[in-house]
mmCIF file of C-alpha atoms in Angstrom:
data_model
loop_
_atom_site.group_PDB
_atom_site.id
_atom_site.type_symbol
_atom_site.label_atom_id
_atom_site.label_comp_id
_atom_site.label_asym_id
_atom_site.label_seq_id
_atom_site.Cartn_x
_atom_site.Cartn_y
_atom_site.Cartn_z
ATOM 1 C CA UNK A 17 110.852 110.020 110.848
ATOM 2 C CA UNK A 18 112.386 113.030 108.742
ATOM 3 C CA UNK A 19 115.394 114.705 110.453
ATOM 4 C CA UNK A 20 114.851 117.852 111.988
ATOM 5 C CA UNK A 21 117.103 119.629 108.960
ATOM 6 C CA UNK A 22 115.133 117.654 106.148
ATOM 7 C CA UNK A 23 118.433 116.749 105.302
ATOM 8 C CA UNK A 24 119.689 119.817 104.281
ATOM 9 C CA UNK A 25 121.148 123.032 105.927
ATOM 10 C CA UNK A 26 118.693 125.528 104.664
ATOM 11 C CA UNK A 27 116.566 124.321 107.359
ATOM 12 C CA UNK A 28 119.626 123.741 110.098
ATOM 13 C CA UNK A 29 117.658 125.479 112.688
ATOM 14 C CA UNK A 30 114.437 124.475 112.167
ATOM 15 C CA UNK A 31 111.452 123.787 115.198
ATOM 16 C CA UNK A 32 108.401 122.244 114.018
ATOM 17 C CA UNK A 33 105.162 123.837 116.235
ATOM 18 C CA UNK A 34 103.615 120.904 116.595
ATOM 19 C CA UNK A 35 104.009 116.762 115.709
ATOM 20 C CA UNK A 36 102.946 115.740 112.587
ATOM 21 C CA UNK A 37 99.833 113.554 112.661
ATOM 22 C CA UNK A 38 101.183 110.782 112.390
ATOM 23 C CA UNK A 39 103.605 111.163 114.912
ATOM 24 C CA UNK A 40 100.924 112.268 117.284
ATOM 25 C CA UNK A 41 99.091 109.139 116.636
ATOM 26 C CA UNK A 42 102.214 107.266 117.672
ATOM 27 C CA UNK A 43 101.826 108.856 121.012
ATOM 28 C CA UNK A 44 98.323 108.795 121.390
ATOM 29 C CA UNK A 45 98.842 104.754 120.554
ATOM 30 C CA UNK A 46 101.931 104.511 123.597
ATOM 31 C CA UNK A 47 104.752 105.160 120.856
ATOM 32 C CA UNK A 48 107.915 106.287 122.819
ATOM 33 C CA UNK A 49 109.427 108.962 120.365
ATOM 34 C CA UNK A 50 113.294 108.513 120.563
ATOM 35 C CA UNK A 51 114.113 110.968 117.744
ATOM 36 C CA UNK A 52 114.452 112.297 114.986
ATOM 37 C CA UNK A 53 116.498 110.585 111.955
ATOM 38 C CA UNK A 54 118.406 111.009 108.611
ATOM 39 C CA UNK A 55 116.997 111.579 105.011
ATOM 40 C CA UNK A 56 118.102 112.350 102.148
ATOM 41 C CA UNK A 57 117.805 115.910 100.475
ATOM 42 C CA UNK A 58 114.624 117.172 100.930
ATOM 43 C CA UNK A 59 113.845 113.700 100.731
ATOM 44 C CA UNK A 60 115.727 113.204 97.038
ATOM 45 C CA UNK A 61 118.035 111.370 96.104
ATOM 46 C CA UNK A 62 121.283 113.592 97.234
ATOM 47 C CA UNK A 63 122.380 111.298 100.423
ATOM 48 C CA UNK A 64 122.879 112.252 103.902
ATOM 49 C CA UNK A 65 125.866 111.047 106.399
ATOM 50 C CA UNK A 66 123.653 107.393 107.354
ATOM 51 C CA UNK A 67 126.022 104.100 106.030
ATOM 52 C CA UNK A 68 124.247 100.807 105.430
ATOM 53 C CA UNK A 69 124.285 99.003 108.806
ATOM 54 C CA UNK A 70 125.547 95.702 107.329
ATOM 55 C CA UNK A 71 128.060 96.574 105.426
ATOM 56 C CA UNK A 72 129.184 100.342 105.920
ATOM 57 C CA UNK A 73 130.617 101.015 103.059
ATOM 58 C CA UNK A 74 127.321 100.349 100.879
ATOM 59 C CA UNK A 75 124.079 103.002 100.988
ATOM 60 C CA UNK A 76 121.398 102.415 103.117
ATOM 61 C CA UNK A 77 118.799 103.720 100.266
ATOM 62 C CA UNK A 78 116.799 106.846 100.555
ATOM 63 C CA UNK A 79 115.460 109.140 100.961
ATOM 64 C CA UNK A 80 114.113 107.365 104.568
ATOM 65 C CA UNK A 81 117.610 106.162 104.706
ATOM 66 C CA UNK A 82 118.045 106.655 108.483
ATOM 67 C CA UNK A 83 115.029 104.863 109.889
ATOM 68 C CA UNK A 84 115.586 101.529 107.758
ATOM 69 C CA UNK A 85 119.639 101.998 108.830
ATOM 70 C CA UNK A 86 118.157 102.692 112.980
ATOM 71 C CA UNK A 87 115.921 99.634 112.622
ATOM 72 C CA UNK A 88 118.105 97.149 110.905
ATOM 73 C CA UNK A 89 120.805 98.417 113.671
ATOM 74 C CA UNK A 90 118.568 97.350 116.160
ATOM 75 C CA UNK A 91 118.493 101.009 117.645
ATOM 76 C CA UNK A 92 114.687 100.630 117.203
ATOM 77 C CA UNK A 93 111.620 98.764 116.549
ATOM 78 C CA UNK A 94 109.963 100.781 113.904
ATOM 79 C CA UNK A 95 110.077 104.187 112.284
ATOM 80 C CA UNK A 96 108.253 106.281 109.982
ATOM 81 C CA UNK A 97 109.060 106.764 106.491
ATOM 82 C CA UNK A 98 107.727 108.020 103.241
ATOM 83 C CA UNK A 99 107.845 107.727 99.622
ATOM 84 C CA UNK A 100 107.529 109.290 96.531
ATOM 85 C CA UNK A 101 109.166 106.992 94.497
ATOM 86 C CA UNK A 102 110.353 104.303 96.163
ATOM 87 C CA UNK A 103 112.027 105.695 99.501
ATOM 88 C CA UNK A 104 110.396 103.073 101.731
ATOM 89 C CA UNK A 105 110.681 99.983 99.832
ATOM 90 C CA UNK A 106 114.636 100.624 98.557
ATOM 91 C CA UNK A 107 116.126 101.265 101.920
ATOM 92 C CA UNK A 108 114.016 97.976 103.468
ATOM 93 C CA UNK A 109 115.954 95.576 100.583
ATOM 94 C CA UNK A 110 118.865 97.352 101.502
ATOM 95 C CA UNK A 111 119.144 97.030 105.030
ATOM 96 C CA UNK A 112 117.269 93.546 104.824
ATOM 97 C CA UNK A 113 114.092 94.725 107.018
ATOM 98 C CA UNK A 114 110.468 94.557 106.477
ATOM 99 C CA UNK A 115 109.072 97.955 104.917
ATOM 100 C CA UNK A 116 105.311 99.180 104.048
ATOM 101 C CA UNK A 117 104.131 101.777 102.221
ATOM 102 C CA UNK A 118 100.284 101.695 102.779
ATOM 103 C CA UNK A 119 97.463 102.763 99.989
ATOM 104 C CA UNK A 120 97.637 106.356 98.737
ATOM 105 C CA UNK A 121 95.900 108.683 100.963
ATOM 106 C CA UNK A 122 95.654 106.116 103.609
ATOM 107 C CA UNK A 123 97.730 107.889 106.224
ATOM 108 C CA UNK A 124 97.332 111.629 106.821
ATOM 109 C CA UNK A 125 100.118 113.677 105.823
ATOM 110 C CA UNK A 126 99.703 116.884 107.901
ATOM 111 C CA UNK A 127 102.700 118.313 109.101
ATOM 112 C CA UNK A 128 104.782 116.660 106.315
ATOM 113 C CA UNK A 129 107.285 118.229 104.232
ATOM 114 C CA UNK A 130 105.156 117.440 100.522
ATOM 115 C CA UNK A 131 106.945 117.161 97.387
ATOM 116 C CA UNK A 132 104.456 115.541 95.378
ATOM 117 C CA UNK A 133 100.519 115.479 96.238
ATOM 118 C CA UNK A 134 99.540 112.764 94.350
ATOM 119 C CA UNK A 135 102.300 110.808 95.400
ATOM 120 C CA UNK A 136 103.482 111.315 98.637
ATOM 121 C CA UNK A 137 102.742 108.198 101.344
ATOM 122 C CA UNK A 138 103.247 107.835 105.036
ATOM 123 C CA UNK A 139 104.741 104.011 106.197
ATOM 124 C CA UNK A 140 107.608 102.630 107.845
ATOM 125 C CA UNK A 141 109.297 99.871 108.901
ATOM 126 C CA UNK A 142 110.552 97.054 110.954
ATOM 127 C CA UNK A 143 112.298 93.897 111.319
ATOM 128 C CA UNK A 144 109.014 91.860 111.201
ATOM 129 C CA UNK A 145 106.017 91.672 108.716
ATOM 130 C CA UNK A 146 103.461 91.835 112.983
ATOM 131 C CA UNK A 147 105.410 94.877 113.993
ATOM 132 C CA UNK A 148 105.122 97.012 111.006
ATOM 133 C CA UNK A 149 101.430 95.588 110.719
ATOM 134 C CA UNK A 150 100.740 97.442 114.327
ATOM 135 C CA UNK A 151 102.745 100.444 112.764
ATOM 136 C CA UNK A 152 100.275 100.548 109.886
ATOM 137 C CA UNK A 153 97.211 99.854 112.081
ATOM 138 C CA UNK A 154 98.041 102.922 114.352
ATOM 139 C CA UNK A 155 98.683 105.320 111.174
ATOM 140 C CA UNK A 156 95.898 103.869 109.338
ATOM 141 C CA UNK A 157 93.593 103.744 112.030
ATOM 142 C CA UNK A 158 92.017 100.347 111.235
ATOM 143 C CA UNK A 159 92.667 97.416 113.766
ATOM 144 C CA UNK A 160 92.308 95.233 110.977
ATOM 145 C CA UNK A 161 96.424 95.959 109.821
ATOM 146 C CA UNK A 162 97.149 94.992 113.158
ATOM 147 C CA UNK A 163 95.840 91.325 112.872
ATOM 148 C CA UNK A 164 97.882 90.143 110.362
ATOM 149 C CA UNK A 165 98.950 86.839 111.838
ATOM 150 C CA UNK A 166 95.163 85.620 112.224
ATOM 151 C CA UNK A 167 94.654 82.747 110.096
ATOM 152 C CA UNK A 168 95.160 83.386 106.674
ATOM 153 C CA UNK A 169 93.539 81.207 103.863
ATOM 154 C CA UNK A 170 96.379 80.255 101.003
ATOM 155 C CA UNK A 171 96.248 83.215 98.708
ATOM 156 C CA UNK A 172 95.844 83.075 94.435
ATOM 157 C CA UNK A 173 99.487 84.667 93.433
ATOM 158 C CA UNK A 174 100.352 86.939 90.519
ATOM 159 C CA UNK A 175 103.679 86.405 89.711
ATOM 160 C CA UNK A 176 105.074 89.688 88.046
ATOM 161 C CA UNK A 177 108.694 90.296 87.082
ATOM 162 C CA UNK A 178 107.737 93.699 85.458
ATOM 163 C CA UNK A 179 108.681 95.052 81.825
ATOM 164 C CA UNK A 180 112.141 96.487 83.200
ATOM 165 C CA UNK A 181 113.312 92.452 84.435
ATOM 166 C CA UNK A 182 116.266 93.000 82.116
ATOM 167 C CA UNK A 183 117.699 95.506 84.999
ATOM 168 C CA UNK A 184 117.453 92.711 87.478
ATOM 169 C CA UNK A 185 120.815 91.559 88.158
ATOM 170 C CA UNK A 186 121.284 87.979 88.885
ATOM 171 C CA UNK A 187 120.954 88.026 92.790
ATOM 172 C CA UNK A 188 117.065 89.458 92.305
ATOM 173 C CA UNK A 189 116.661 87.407 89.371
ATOM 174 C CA UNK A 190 117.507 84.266 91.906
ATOM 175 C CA UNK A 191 115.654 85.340 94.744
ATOM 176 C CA UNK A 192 112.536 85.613 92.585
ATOM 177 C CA UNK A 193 112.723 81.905 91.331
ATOM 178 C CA UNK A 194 113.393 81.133 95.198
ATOM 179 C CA UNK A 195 110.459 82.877 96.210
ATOM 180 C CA UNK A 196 108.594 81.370 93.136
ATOM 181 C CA UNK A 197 109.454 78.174 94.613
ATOM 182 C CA UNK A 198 108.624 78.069 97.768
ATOM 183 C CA UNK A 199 105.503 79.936 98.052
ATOM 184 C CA UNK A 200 103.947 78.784 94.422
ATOM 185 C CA UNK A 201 102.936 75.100 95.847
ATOM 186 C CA UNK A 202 101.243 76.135 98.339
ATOM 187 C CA UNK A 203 99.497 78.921 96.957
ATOM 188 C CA UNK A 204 95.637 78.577 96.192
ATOM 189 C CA UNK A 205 96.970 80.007 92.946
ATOM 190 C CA UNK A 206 99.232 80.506 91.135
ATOM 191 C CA UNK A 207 100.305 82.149 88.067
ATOM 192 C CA UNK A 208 102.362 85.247 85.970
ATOM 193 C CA UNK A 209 100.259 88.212 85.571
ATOM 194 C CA UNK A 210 99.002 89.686 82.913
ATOM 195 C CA UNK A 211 100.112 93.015 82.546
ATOM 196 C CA UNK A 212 97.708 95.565 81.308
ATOM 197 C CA UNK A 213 98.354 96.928 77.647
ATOM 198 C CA UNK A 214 101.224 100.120 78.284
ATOM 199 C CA UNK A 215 102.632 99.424 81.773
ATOM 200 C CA UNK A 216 105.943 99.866 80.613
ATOM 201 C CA UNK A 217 104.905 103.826 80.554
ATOM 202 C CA UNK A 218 104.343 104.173 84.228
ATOM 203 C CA UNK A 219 108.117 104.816 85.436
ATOM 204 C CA UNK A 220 108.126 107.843 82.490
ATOM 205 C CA UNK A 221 104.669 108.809 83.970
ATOM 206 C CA UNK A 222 105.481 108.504 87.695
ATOM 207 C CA UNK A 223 109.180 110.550 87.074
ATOM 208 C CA UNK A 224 107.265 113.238 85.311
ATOM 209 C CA UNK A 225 104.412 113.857 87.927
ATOM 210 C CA UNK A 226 106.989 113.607 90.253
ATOM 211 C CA UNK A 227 109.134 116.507 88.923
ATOM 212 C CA UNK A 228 106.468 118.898 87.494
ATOM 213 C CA UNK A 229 104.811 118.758 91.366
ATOM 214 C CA UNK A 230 107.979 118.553 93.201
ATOM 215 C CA UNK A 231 109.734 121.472 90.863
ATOM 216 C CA UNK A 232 106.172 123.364 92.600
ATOM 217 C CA UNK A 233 106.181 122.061 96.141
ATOM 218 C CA UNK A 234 110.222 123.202 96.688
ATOM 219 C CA UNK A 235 109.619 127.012 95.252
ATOM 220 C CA UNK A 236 109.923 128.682 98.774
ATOM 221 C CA UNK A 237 113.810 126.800 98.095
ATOM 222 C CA UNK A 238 114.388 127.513 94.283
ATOM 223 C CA UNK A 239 113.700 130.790 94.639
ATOM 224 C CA UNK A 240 115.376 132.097 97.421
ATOM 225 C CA UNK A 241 118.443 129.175 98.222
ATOM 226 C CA UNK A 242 118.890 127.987 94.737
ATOM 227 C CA UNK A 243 122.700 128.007 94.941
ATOM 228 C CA UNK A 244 122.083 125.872 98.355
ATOM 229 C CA UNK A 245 120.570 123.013 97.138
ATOM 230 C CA UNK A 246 122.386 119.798 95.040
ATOM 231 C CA UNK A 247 123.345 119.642 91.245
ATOM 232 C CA UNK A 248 121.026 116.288 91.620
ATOM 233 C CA UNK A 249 117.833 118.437 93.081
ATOM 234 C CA UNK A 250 118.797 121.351 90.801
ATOM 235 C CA UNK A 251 118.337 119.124 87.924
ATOM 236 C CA UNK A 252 115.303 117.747 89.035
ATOM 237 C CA UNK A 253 113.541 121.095 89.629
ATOM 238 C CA UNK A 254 114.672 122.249 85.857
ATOM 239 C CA UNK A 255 113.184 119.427 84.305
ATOM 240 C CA UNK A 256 109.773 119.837 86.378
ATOM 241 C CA UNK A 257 109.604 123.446 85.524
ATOM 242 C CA UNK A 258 110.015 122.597 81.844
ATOM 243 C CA UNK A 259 106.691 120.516 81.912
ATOM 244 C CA UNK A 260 104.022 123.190 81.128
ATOM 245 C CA UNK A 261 100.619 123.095 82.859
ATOM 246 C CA UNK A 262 98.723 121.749 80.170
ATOM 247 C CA UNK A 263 100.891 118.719 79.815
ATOM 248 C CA UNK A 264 100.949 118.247 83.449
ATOM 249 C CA UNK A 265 97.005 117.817 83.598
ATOM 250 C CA UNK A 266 96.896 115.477 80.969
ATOM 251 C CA UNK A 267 99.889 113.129 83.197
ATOM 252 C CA UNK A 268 97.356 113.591 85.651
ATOM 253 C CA UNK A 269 94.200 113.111 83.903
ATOM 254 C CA UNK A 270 96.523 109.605 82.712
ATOM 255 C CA UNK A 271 97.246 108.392 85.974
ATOM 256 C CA UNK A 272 93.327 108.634 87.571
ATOM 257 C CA UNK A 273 92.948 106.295 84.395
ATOM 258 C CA UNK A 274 95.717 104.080 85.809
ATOM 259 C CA UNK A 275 94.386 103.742 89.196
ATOM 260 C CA UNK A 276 91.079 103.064 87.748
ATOM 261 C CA UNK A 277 92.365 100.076 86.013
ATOM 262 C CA UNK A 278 94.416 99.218 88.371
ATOM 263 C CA UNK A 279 92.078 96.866 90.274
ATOM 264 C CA UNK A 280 91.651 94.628 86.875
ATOM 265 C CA UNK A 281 95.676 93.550 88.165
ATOM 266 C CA UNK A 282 93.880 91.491 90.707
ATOM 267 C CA UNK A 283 90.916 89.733 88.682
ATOM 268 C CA UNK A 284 92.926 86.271 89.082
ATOM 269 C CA UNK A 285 94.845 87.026 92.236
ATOM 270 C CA UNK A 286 94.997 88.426 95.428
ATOM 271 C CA UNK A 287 98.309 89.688 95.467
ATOM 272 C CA UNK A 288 100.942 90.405 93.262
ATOM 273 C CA UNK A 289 104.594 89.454 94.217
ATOM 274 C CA UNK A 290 107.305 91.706 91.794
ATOM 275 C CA UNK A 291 111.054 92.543 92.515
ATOM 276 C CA UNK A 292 111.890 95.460 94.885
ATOM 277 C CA UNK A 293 115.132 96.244 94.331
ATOM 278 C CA UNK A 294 117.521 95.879 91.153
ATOM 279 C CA UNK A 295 120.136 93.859 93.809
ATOM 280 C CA UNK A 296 121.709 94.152 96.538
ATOM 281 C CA UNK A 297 122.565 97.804 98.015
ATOM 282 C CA UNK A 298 125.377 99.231 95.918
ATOM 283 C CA UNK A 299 128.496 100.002 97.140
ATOM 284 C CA UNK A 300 129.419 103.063 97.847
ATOM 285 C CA UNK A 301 127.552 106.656 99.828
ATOM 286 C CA UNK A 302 127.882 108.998 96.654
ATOM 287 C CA UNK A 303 123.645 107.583 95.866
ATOM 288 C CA UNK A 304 120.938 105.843 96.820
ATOM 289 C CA UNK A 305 120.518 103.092 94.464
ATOM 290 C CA UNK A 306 117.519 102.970 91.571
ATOM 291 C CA UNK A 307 113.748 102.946 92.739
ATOM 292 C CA UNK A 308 113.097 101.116 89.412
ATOM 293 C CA UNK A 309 110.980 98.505 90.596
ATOM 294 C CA UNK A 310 109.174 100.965 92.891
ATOM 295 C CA UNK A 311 108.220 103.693 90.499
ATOM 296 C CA UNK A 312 105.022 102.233 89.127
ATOM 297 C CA UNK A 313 103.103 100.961 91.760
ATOM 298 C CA UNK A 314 103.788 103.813 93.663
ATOM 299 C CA UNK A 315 101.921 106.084 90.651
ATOM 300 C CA UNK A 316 98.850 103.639 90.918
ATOM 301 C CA UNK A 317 98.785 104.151 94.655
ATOM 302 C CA UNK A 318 98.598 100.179 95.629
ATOM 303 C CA UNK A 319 100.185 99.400 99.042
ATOM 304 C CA UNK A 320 103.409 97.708 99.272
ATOM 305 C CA UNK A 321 105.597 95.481 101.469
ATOM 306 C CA UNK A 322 109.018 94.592 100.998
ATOM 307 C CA UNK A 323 109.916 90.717 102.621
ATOM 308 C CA UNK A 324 113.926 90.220 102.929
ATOM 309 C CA UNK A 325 114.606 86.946 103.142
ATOM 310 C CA UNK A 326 117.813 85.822 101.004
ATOM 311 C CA UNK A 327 121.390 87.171 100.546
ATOM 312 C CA UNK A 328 123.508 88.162 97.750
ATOM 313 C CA UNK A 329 126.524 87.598 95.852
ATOM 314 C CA UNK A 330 128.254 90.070 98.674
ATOM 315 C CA UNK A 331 126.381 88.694 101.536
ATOM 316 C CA UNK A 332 123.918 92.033 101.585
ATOM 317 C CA UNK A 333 119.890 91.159 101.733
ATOM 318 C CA UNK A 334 117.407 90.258 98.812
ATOM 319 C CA UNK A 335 114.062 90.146 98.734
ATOM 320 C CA UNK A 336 110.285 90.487 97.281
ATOM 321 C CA UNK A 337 107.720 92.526 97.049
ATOM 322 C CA UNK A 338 104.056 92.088 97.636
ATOM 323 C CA UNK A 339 101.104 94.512 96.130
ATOM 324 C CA UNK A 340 98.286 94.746 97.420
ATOM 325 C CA UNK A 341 94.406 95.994 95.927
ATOM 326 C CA UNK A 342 94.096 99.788 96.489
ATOM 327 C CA UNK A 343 92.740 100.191 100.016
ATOM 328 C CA UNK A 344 93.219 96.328 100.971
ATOM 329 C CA UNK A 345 96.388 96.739 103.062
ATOM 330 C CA UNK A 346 95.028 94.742 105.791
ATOM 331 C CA UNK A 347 94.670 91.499 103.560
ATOM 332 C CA UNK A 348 97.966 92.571 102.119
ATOM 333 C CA UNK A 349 99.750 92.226 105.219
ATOM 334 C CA UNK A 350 98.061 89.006 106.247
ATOM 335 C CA UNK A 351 99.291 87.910 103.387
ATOM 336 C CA UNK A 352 103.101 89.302 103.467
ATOM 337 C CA UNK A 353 102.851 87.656 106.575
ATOM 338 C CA UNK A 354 101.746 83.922 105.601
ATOM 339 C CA UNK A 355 104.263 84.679 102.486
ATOM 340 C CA UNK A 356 107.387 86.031 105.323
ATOM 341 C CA UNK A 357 106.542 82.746 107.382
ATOM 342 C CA UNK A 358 107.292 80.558 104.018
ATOM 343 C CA UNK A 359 110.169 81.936 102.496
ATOM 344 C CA UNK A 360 112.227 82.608 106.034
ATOM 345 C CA UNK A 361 111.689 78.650 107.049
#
């Protein structure tokens, strides 16, 4: 969950009137609601008090930084998060727990702080691939998440590591062979994707939507607390305001394209598994590491899940990440699940 302050002091004092949906549906399902945790600024990249769990000098990732930390602590069984970018997936590699970011516009967003409308996703996490299935099933409201260790039928893999693999340092670089591996024998299939024709625009795509709609969404803020708010938000709102309407529409009228071609990703498999992370956290509480591998399939929409299973030169986690069909997060989970089984054994 988002901290009370949206970590930042403008809103020090604030009372929500009511739960957010999807915190209501976590009652409505049994949820005991401890609290309320850290995120970053306005849920940016500016970085609240949380440390990384397993090593406390590193960053937990943001912006849902204090929900991975409280679940990888063992303080909880699941939170909420969101993302934008890649808030949910980052801090899971960090603090070496299972996160999911479901389809876009799968989970209702009343009662969230928005920064960007057609990116902003409700998920969360946990330390196992069944309990943040049941998350997704409650916020979802489809059973069919929950039953993710029914029996699965060996899935046709995509293997993808991306046009940015150079940034991959050698710990992600190894756990990708690793999970390569182990999973690719016993796959139905099994195979490196075929990217379509100018992927490697998405991150510039996603980063501009981002900032023209978040530069929009924060103007109750610029206008009236600009002095307030971080050099890193500051920046961000400058360079959305300097993308003109007209430009804007056409980012948008590029990524319905995207997400409309999206689906020819899984012609010859039924999930896709890609890097999550660049490494392991980095050291050090001044950021939040680099939502690289995050950015693009966030901007198609396509639900995520980030499997830690290995360990780094520094002894902080590693992992995948599976991608799912828009809309099939059930049989993405089933799968992340028969996958989790595999690479932890």
């Amino acid at each position: 969950m988002c901290s009370s302050d949206l970590g930042t002091p403008l809103y020090a004092r604030h009372q929500p009137a009511a739960d957010a949906a999807v915190v209501a549906l976590c009652r409505e399902a049994g949820a005991v609601i401890v609290g309320k945790t850290v995120t970053t600024e306005l849920a940016y990249f500016n970085p609240g008090p949380t440390h990384n769990p397993l090593a406390l000098d590193h960053t937990p990732g943001g912006s849902s930084s204090g929900s991975a930390a409280a679940v990888a602590d063992a303080m909880l069984p699941l939170a909420l998060g969101t993302q934008t970018a890649g808030s949910i997936i980052r801090p899971a590699a960090y603090c070496g727990i299972v996160g999911f970011k479901p389809s876009y516009g799968r989970v209702p967003r009343t009662g969230l702080k928005g920064l960007s409308d057609s990116l902003d996703t409700i998920g969360g996490f946990a330390r196992s691939v069944r309990d943040t299935a049941l998350l997704g099933g409650v916020l979802a409201g489809d059973a069919r998440l929950a039953r993710c260790d029914a029996s699965t039928a060996a899935p046709r893999i995509g293997w993808c590591r991306t046009p940015w693999w150079g940034s991959a340092d050698a710990d992600t670089q190894r756990t990708f062979a690793d999970a390569q591996a182990v999973l690719a024998p016993q796959a139905a299939a099994s195979a490196d994707l075929a990217l379509l024709p100018g992927f490697d625009t998405l991150v510039g795509l996603q980063k501009a939507v981002m900032a023209w709609e978040m530069a929009r969404s924060l103007s109750p803020e610029r206008l009236r607390h600009r002095d307030a708010l971080s050099a890193k938000l500051v920046a961000l709102v400058d360079e959305g305001l300097a993308i003109n309407g007209a430009l804007h529409a056409a980012h948008l009228a590029a990524l319905a394209g995207w997400r409309a071609r999206a689906d020819a990703l899984f012609d010859d498999c039924d999930v896709i598994v890609a890097p999550s992370t660049t490494g392991e956290a980095p050291a050090g509480l001044e950021a939040t590491g680099d939502p690289l591998y995050c950015r693009a399939w966030t901007l198609l929409g396509l639900p995520c899940v980030h499997l830690p299973f290995a360990r780094g030169a520094h002894g902080l986690p590693v992992g995948v990440q599976l991608v799912g069909r828009m809309g099939d997060d059930h049989r993405l989970l089933a799968i992340a699940h028969w996958a989790h089984e595999r690479l932890r054994g």
